[in-house]
Each structure stands twice: as structure tokens, then as C-alpha cells.
Tab-separated table of C-alpha atoms in Angstrom:
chain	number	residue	atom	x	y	z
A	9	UNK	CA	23.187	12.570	-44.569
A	10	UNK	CA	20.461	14.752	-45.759
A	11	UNK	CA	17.700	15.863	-43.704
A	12	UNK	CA	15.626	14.311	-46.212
A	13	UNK	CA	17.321	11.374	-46.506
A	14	UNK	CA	17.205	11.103	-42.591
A	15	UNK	CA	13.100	11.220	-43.342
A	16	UNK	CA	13.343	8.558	-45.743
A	17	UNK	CA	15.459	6.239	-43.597
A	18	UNK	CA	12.780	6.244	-40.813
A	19	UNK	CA	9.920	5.742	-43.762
A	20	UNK	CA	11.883	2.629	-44.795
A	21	UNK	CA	11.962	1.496	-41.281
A	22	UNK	CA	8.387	2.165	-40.503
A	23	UNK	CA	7.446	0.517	-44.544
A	24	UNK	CA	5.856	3.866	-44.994
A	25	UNK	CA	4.384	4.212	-48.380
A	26	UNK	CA	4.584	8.389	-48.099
A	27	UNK	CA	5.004	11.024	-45.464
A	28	UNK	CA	3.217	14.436	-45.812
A	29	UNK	CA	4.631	17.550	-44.917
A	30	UNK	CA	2.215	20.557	-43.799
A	31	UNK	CA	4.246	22.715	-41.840
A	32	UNK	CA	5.845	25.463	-44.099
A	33	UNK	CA	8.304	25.619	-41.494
A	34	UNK	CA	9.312	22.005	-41.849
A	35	UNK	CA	9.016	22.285	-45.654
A	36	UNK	CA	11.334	25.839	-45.012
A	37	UNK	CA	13.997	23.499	-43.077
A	38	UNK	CA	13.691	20.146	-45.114
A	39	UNK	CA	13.585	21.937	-48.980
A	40	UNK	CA	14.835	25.989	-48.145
A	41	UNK	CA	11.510	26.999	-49.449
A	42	UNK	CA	9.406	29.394	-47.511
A	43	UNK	CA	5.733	30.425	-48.090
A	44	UNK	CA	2.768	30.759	-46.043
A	45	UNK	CA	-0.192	29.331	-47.769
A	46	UNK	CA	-2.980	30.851	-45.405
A	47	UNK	CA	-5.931	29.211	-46.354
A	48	UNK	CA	-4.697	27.988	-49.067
A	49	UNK	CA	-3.078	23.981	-49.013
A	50	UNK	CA	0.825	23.400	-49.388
A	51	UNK	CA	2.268	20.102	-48.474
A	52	UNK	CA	5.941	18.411	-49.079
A	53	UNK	CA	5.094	14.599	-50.057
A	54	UNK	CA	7.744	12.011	-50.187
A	55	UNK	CA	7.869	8.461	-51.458
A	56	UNK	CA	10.301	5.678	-50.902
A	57	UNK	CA	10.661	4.617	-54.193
A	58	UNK	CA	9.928	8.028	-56.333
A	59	UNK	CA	10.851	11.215	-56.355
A	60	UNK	CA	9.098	13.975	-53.925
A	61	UNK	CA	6.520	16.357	-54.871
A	62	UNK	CA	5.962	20.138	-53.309
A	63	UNK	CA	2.360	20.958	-54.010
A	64	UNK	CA	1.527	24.330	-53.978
A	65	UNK	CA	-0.688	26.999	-54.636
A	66	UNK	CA	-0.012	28.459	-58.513
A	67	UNK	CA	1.407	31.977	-57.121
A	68	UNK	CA	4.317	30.181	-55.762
A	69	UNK	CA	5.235	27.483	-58.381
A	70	UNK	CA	7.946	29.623	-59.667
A	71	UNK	CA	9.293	30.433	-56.460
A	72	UNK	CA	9.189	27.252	-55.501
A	73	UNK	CA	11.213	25.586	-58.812
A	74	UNK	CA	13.627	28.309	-58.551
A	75	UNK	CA	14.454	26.404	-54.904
A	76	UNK	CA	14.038	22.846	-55.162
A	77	UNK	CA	15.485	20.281	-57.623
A	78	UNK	CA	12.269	17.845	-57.878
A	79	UNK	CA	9.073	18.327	-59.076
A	80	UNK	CA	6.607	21.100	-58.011
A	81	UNK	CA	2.892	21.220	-58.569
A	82	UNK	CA	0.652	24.166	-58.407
A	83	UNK	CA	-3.402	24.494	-58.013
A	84	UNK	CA	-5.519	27.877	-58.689
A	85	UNK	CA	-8.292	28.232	-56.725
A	86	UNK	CA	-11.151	26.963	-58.726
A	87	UNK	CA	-9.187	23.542	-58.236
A	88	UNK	CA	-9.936	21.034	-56.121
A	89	UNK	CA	-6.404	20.547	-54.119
A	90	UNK	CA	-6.949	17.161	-53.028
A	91	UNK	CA	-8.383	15.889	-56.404
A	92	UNK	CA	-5.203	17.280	-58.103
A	93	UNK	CA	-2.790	15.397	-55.377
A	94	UNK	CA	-4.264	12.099	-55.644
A	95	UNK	CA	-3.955	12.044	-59.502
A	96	UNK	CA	-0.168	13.783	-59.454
A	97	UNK	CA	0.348	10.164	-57.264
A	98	UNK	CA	2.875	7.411	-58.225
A	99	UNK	CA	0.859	4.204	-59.311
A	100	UNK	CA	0.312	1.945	-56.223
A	101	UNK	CA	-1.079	1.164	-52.859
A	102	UNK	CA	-0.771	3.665	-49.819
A	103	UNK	CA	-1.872	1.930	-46.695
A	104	UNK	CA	0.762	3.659	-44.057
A	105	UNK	CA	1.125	7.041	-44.288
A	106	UNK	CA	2.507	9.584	-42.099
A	107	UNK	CA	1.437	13.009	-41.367
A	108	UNK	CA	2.617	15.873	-39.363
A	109	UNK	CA	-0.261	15.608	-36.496
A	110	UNK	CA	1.115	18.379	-34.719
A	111	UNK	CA	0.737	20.608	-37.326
A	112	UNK	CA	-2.529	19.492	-39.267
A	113	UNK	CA	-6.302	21.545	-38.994
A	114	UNK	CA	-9.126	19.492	-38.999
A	115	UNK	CA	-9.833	20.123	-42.768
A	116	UNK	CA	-6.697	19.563	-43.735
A	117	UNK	CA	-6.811	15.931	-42.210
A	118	UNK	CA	-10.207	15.449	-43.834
A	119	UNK	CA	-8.743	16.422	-47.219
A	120	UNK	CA	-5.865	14.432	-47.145
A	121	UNK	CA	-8.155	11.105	-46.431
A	122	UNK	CA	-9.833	11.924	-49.705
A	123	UNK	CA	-6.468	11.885	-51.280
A	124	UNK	CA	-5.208	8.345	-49.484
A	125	UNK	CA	-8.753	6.648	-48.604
A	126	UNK	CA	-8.311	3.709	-46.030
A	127	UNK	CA	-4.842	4.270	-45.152
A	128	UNK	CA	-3.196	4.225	-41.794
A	129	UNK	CA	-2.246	7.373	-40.873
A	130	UNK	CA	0.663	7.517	-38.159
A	131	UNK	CA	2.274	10.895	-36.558
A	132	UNK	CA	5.554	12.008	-38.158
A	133	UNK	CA	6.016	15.209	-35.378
A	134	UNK	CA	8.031	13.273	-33.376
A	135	UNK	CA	10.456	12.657	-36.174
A	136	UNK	CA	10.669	16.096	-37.192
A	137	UNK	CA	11.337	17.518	-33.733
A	138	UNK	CA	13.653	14.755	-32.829
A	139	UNK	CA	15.438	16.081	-36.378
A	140	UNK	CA	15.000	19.451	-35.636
A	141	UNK	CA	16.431	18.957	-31.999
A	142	UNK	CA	20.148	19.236	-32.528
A	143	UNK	CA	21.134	22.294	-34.037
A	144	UNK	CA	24.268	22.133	-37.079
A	145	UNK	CA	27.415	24.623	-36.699
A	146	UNK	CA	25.735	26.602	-39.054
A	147	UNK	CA	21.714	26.792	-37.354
A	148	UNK	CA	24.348	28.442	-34.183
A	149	UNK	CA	25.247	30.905	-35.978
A	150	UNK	CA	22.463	32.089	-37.448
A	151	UNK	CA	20.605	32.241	-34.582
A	152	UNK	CA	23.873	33.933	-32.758
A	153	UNK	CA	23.199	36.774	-34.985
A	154	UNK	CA	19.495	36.674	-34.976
A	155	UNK	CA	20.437	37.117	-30.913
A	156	UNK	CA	22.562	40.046	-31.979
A	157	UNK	CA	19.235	41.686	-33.184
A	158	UNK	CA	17.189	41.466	-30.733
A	159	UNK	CA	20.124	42.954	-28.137
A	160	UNK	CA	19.451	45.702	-30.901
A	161	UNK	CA	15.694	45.963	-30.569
A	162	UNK	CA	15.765	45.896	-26.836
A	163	UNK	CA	18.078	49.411	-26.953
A	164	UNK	CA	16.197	50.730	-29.393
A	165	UNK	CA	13.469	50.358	-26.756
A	166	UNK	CA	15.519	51.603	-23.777
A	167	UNK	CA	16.341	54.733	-25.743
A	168	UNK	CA	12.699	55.677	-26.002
A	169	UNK	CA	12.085	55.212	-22.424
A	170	UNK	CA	10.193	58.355	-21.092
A	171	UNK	CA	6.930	58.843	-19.252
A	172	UNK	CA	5.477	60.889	-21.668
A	173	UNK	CA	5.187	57.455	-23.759
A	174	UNK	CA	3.017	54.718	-23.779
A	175	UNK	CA	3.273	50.748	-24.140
A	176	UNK	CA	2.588	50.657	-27.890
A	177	UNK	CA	4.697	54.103	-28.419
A	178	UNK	CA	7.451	52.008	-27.336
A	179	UNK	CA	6.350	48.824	-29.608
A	180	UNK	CA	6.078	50.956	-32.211
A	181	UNK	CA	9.533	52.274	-32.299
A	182	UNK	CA	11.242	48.744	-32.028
A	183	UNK	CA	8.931	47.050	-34.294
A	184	UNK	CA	10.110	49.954	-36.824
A	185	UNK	CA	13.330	50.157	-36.018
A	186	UNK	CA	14.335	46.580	-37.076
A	187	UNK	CA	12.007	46.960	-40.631
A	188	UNK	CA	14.650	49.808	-41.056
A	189	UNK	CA	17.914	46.958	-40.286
A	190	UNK	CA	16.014	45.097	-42.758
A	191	UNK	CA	14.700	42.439	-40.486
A	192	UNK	CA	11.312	41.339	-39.174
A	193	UNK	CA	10.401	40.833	-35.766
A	194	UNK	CA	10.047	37.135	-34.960
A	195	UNK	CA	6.573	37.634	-32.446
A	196	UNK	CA	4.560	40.299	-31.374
A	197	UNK	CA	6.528	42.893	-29.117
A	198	UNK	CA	5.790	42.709	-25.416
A	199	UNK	CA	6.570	46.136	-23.626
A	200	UNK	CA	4.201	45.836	-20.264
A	201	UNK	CA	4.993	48.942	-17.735
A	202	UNK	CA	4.077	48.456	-13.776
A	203	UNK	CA	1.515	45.922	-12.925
A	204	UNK	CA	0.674	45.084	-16.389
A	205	UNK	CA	4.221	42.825	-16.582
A	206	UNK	CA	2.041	40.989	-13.755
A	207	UNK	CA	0.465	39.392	-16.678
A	208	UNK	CA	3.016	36.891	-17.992
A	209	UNK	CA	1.301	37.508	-21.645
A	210	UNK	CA	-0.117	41.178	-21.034
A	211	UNK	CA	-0.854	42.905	-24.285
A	212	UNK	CA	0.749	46.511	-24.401
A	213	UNK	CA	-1.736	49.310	-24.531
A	214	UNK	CA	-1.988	52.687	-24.529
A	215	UNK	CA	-0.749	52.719	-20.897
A	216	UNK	CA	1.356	55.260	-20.346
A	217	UNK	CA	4.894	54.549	-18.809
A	218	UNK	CA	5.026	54.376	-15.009
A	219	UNK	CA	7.451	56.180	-12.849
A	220	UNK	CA	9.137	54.271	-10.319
A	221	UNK	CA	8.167	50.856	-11.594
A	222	UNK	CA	9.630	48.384	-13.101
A	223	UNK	CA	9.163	48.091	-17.037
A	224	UNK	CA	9.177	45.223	-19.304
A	225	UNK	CA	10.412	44.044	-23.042
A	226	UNK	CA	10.034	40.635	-24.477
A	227	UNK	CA	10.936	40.649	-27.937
A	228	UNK	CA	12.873	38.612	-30.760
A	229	UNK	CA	13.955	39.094	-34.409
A	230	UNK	CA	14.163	36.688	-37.285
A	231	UNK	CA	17.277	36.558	-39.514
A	232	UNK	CA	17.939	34.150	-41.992
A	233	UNK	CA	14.847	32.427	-41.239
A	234	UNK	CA	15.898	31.713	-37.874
A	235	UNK	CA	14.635	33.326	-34.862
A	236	UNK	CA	15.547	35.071	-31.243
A	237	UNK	CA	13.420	35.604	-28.045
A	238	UNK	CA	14.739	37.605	-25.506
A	239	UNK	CA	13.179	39.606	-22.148
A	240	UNK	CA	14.388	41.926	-19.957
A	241	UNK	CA	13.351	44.111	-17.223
A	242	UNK	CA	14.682	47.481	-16.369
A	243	UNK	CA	13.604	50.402	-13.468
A	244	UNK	CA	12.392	53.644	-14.468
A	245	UNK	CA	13.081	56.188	-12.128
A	246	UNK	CA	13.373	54.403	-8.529
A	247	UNK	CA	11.011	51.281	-8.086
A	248	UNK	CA	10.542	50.501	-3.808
A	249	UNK	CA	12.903	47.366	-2.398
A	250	UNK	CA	10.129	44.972	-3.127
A	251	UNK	CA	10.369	45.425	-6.581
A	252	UNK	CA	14.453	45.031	-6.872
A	253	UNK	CA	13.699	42.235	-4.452
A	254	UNK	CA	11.665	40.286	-6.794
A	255	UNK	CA	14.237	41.079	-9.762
A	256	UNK	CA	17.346	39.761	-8.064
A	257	UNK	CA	15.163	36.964	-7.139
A	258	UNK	CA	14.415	36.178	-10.865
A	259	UNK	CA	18.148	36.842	-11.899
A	260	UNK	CA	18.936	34.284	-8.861
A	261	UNK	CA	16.774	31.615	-10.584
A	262	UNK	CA	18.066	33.071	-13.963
A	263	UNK	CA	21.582	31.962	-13.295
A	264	UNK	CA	21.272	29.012	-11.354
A	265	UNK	CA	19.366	27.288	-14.102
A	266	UNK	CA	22.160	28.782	-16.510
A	267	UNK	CA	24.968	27.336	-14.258
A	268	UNK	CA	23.495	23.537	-13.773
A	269	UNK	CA	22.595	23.275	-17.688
A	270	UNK	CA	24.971	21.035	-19.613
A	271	UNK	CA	24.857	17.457	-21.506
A	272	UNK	CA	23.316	14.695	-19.388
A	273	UNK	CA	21.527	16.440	-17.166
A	274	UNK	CA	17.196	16.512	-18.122
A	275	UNK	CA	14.924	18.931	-18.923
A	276	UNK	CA	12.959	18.867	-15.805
A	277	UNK	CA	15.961	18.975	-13.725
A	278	UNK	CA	16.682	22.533	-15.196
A	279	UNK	CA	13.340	23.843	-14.687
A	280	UNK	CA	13.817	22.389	-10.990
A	281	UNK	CA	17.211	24.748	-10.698
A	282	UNK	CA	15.219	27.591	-11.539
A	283	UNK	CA	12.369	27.104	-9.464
A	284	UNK	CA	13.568	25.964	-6.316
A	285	UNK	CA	15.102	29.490	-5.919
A	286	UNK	CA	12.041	31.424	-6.106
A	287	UNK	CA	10.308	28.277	-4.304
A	288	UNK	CA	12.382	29.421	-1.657
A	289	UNK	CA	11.947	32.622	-1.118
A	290	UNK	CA	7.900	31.863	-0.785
A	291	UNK	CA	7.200	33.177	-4.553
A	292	UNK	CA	7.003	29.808	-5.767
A	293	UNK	CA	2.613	30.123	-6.619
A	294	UNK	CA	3.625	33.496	-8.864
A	295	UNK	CA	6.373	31.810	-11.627
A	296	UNK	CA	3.067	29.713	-13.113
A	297	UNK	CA	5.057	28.723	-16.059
A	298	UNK	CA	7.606	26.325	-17.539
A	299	UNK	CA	11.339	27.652	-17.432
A	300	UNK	CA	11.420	27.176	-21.216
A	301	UNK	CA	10.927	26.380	-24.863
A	302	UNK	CA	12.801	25.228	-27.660
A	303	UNK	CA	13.822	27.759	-30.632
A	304	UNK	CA	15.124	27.654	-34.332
A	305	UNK	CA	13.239	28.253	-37.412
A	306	UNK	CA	10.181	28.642	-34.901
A	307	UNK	CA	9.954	30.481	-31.528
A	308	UNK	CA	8.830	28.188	-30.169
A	309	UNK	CA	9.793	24.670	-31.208
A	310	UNK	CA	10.092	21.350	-29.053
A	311	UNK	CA	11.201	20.239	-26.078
A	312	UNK	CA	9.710	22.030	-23.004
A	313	UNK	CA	12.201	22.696	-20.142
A	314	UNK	CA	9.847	22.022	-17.408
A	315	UNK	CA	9.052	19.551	-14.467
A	316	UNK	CA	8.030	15.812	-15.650
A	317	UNK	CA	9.858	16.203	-19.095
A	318	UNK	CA	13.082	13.763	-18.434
A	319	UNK	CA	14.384	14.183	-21.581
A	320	UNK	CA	18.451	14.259	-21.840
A	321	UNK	CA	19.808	17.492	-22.917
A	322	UNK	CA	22.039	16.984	-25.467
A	323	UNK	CA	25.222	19.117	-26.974
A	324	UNK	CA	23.328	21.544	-29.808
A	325	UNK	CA	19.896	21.820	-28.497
A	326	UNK	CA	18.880	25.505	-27.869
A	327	UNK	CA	16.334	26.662	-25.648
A	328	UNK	CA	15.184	29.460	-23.745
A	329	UNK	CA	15.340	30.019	-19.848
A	330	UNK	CA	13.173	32.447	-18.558
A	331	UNK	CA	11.958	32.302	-15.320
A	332	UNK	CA	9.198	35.043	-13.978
A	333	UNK	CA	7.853	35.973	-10.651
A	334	UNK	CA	4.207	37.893	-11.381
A	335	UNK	CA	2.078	39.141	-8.662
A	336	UNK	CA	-0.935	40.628	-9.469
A	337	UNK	CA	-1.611	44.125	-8.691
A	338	UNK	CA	2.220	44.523	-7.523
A	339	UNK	CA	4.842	43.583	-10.092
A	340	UNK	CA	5.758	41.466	-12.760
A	341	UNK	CA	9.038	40.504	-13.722
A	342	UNK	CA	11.131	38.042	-16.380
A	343	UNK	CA	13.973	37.633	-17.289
A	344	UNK	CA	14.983	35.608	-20.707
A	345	UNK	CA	17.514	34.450	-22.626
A	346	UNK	CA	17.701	31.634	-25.722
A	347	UNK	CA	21.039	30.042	-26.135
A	348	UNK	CA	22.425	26.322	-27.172
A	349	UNK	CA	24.131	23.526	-25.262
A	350	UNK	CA	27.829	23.241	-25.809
A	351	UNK	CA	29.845	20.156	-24.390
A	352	UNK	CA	30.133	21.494	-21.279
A	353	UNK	CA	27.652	23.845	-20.705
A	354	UNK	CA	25.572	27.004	-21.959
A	355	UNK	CA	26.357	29.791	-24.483
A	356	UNK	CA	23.262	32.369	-25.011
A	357	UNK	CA	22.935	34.273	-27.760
A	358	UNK	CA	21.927	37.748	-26.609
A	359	UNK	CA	24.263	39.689	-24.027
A	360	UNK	CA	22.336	42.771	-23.016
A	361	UNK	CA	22.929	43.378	-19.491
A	362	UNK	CA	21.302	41.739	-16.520
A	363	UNK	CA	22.260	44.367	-13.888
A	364	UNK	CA	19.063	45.686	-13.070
A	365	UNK	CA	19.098	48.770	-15.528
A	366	UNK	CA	17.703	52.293	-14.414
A	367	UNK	CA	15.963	54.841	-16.663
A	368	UNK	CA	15.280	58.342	-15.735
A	369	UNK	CA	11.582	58.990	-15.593
């Protein structure tokens, strides 16, 4: 069945009389057409009874008819979007209607009550995510080789390792280094050197790279409009026993949580794996976040692995896990890798090392 179709079963179900589509990632998975709209308004809008509609803004109505077999509808910006939608409508009443709320702005919300006044609006996020959950044959493999590019853009970064160089220097080189594979980086590149990795989200500067401290890269490509998320840590030069303490520590909680996950087990239960390690060694106030997110077409998609989620994991979900001990003023380190659920346990899609790595300074 179609993922569309799939949509239209549950709109039958609910007696929707339309669901609207705002995400362009949803619309990316549900039609294969991509664009970001910016300010501009895009939706996917589908009908029980009629055929869908992808409204869009002018620029793209070629693109778009060149992709999907049902009608398209374009605006230029002296148009009122919302006017234009509610006369492209099918004759008839809409009194339930579904919208991403997840996804939707404020004005976006307001806009689409001008286009369906006094309907019920219900949220259709939990039907996309529970669609997007469970990942085809096909989603795998993509996102094996989206894996395959970020183990490249993490050696490109090793390689230009030197203490002469700073954060960004380092960004830099990765960031251009997968333009030249063809290939766009899926998030902004994380290389945090020394006590700045004690910031799980630490924006690289124009720190220079510290000798005898521990060094870190969080990056992720996307390929075939599917995307990878990765993190490592390495030494450069020779870090004190405190800091290779607090690395094995995190590769202890790395693998446990990697050992226990498989179907039937919950989501909260492999965040606990993870965290009782470090919980035991007394580090348990510095990993301050959840062990993990979902990934596909987003980085981060749903569920959360982390404590109070019970939900089941289930053959074909993928997910990062990526546990993190950060002390400020001292060290910060994570270790991360994304991978999918296989009958009987976990395969991850990036295999760069997880030896602690050392780097000349």
C-alpha cells in the first residue's frame, strides 16, 4: 500500500474531509518532491473522494509537475495564498480537517482557518511519525550510505588535525570536502576542542586546537535525501587519565545500550542501559541528555530514546545512541552512532573506529 493511500485509510477512519500537509519533508517522503518554501506557503492537501492538490509557490510549479502525477497549483507573490486554496477546493463541506500540528507556525494555522472557516482541526503528526517510524529495505540503504559519508567527513577532519588550526579551520575543511563528493552536510558541523566539547551544543570558534585534550566532531551528511549523524572523540597529543577515563566511560555506556537494543524491548529501557553505566561511576548529573533521536529524511525525526518513553522498539526503526559525559571546565565527551533495528538486534551505519584515536599535536 502506498504511503498515501496509508494517509487516506486513516482519513476514512477518522471521516476526515481533508488532511494538510506543511512539512516539505513529509511532502518530500509522501510525493518525492522537495522544496523549501521559506516564507513562502507550500502544502500537500488530500481529499477522500478527489484527487490531491500540491500548492505551491509559481517558481516551483514545473518542478513540481515534472514529479507528481496529480494536480499542482502555483501562487506569485502578489497573491493571496489562502484565497487561491479555498477556491482551487472540491465543492462541499469541510468540518474535520487534519493538520500537521507539529509542523505548523502560528500564521500558517491562522491562514489555513481562512481557507476552512469553522472546521475541526485535529493533529495528523502522530500519523506521519507512526508512518515514518519503520524504515523500507530501501530507506536502509540509503541511509547505510549516507553513514558511509559521514565516516568520510569525520577523516577528512582527522587529517587536518594540527594545533596550528582552529575549530572552524577544521569545519571548514569537512564542510568543503563533502560539496566536493557532491553531497551536502545534513547539520551544522560540530568540531569543539578541550573544554568547549563540555558544552553538549558548543558552537566551534576560532579556538585554536588544544594539545593534550581531547577533541570533538559531530557531523552528518545527506544523500539521497536521507540523512546521517555521527560523533566521535579522539586525543590529540596525550590527554591526563581523567580524560581517557571519562571516554571509556562513554564507550562503556555506548555499547551497553548497543548490546540490550533489539525488538520488544522500549525506548526508555535503552536510555536506562546507557545511563546506569555512567550513573555508576558518579557522572550520572554530567550526561543531561536523552540517549537518542530518531533519523531518516530528517535528523532528527520521532521517537526519543529516553527515560518515560515506553514505546516498543520495533524491527526497522533507526535511531541514534549517543551518550555524553560533559563537565564543565574539564572535558566533554560523546560518542554517537545512528543505525536501525534488525530482528535481533542493532546494525549502525557508520564504522569509524571507537578505540580512543590519538593525533599528534
Amino acid at each position: 500500500m502506498s504511503k498515501l493511500n496509508q494517509i487516506l485509510d486513516h482519513m476514512a477512519t477518522d471521516h476526515l474531509d481533508a488532511a494538510v500537509i506543511s512539512d516539505p519533508v513529509t511532502i518530500n517522503y509522501l510525493t518525492g518532491f522537495y522544496s523549501d518554501p521559506h516564507e513562502r506557503q507550500m502544502f500537500l492537501i488530500l481529499y477522500p473522494n478527489h484527487s490531491p492538490l500540491l500548492f505551491v509557490p509559481a517558481l516551483e510549479v514545473e518542478r513540481a509537475r515534472a514529479v507528481v502525477s496529480f494536480d499542482v497549483l502555483g501562487y506569485v507573490d502578489s497573491e493571496n495564498p489562502w484565497e487561491k486554496i479555498r477556491q482551487a477546493l472540491p465543492s462541499g463541506h469541510f468540518k474535520k480537517v487534519a493538520l500537521e500540528f507539529g509542523n505548523l507556525i502560528l500564521t500558517k494555522y491562522q491562514g489555513l482557518q481562512i481557507v476552512f472557516p469553522g472546521a475541526d482541526f485535529s493533529d495528523l503528526s502522530p500519523v506521519i511519525n507512526r508512518l515514518r517510524l519503520i524504515k523500507s529495505a530501501d530507506e536502509i540503504q540509503k541511509m547505510l550510505i549516507a553513514g558511509e559519508f559521514a565516516d568520510k567527513a569525520v577523516h577528512i577532519g582527522f587529517e587536518q588535525i594540527a594545533l596550528d588550526k582552529t575549530e572552524t579551520d577544521l569545519v571548514a575543511e569537512i564542510d568543503f570536502g563533502i560539496k566536493r563528493l557532491g553531497h551536502e552536510m545534513s547539520f551544522e558541523t560540530m568540531v569543539l576542542t578541550g573544554t568547549n566539547a563540555a558544552n553538549p551544543h558548543g558552537i566551534p570558534g576560532a579556538n585554536l586546537i588544544e594539545n593534550n585534550a581531547l577533541l570533538l566532531f559531530d557531523l552528518g551528511c545527506m544523500v539521497n535525501g536521507y540523512a546521517s549523524d555521527m560523533t566521535r572523540t579522539v586525543a590529540v597529543g596525550q590527554p591526563d587519565q581523567f580524560k581517557k577515563d571519562i571516554y571509556h566511560l562513554t564507550l562503556e555506556a555506548q555499547q551497553a545500550a548497543l548490546d540490550f537494543i533489539k525488538p520488544g524491548v522500549t525506548a526508555s529501557q535503552v536510555d536506562r542501559a546507557a545511563r546506569q553505566v555512567i550513573e555508576k561511576a558518579g557522572y550520572g548529573d554530567y550526561f543531561n541528555h536523552r540517549l537518542g533521536h530518531g533519523i531518516g529524511m530528517d535528523v532528527h525525526e520521532f521517537p526519543s530514546i529516553m527515560d518515560g518513553n515506553d514505546l516498543v522498539i520495533e524491527e526497522g526503526m533507526t535511531f541514534s545512541v549517543e551518550p555524553g559525559i560533559y563537565i564543565p571546565g574539564k572535558v566533554g565527551v560523546r560518542i554517537e552512532d545512528c543505525g536501525h533495528v534488525t530482528k535481533d538486534g542493532f546494525e549502525v551505519f557508520t564504522q569509524t573506529p571507537k578505540d580512543l584515536l590519538y593525533f599528534e599535536g
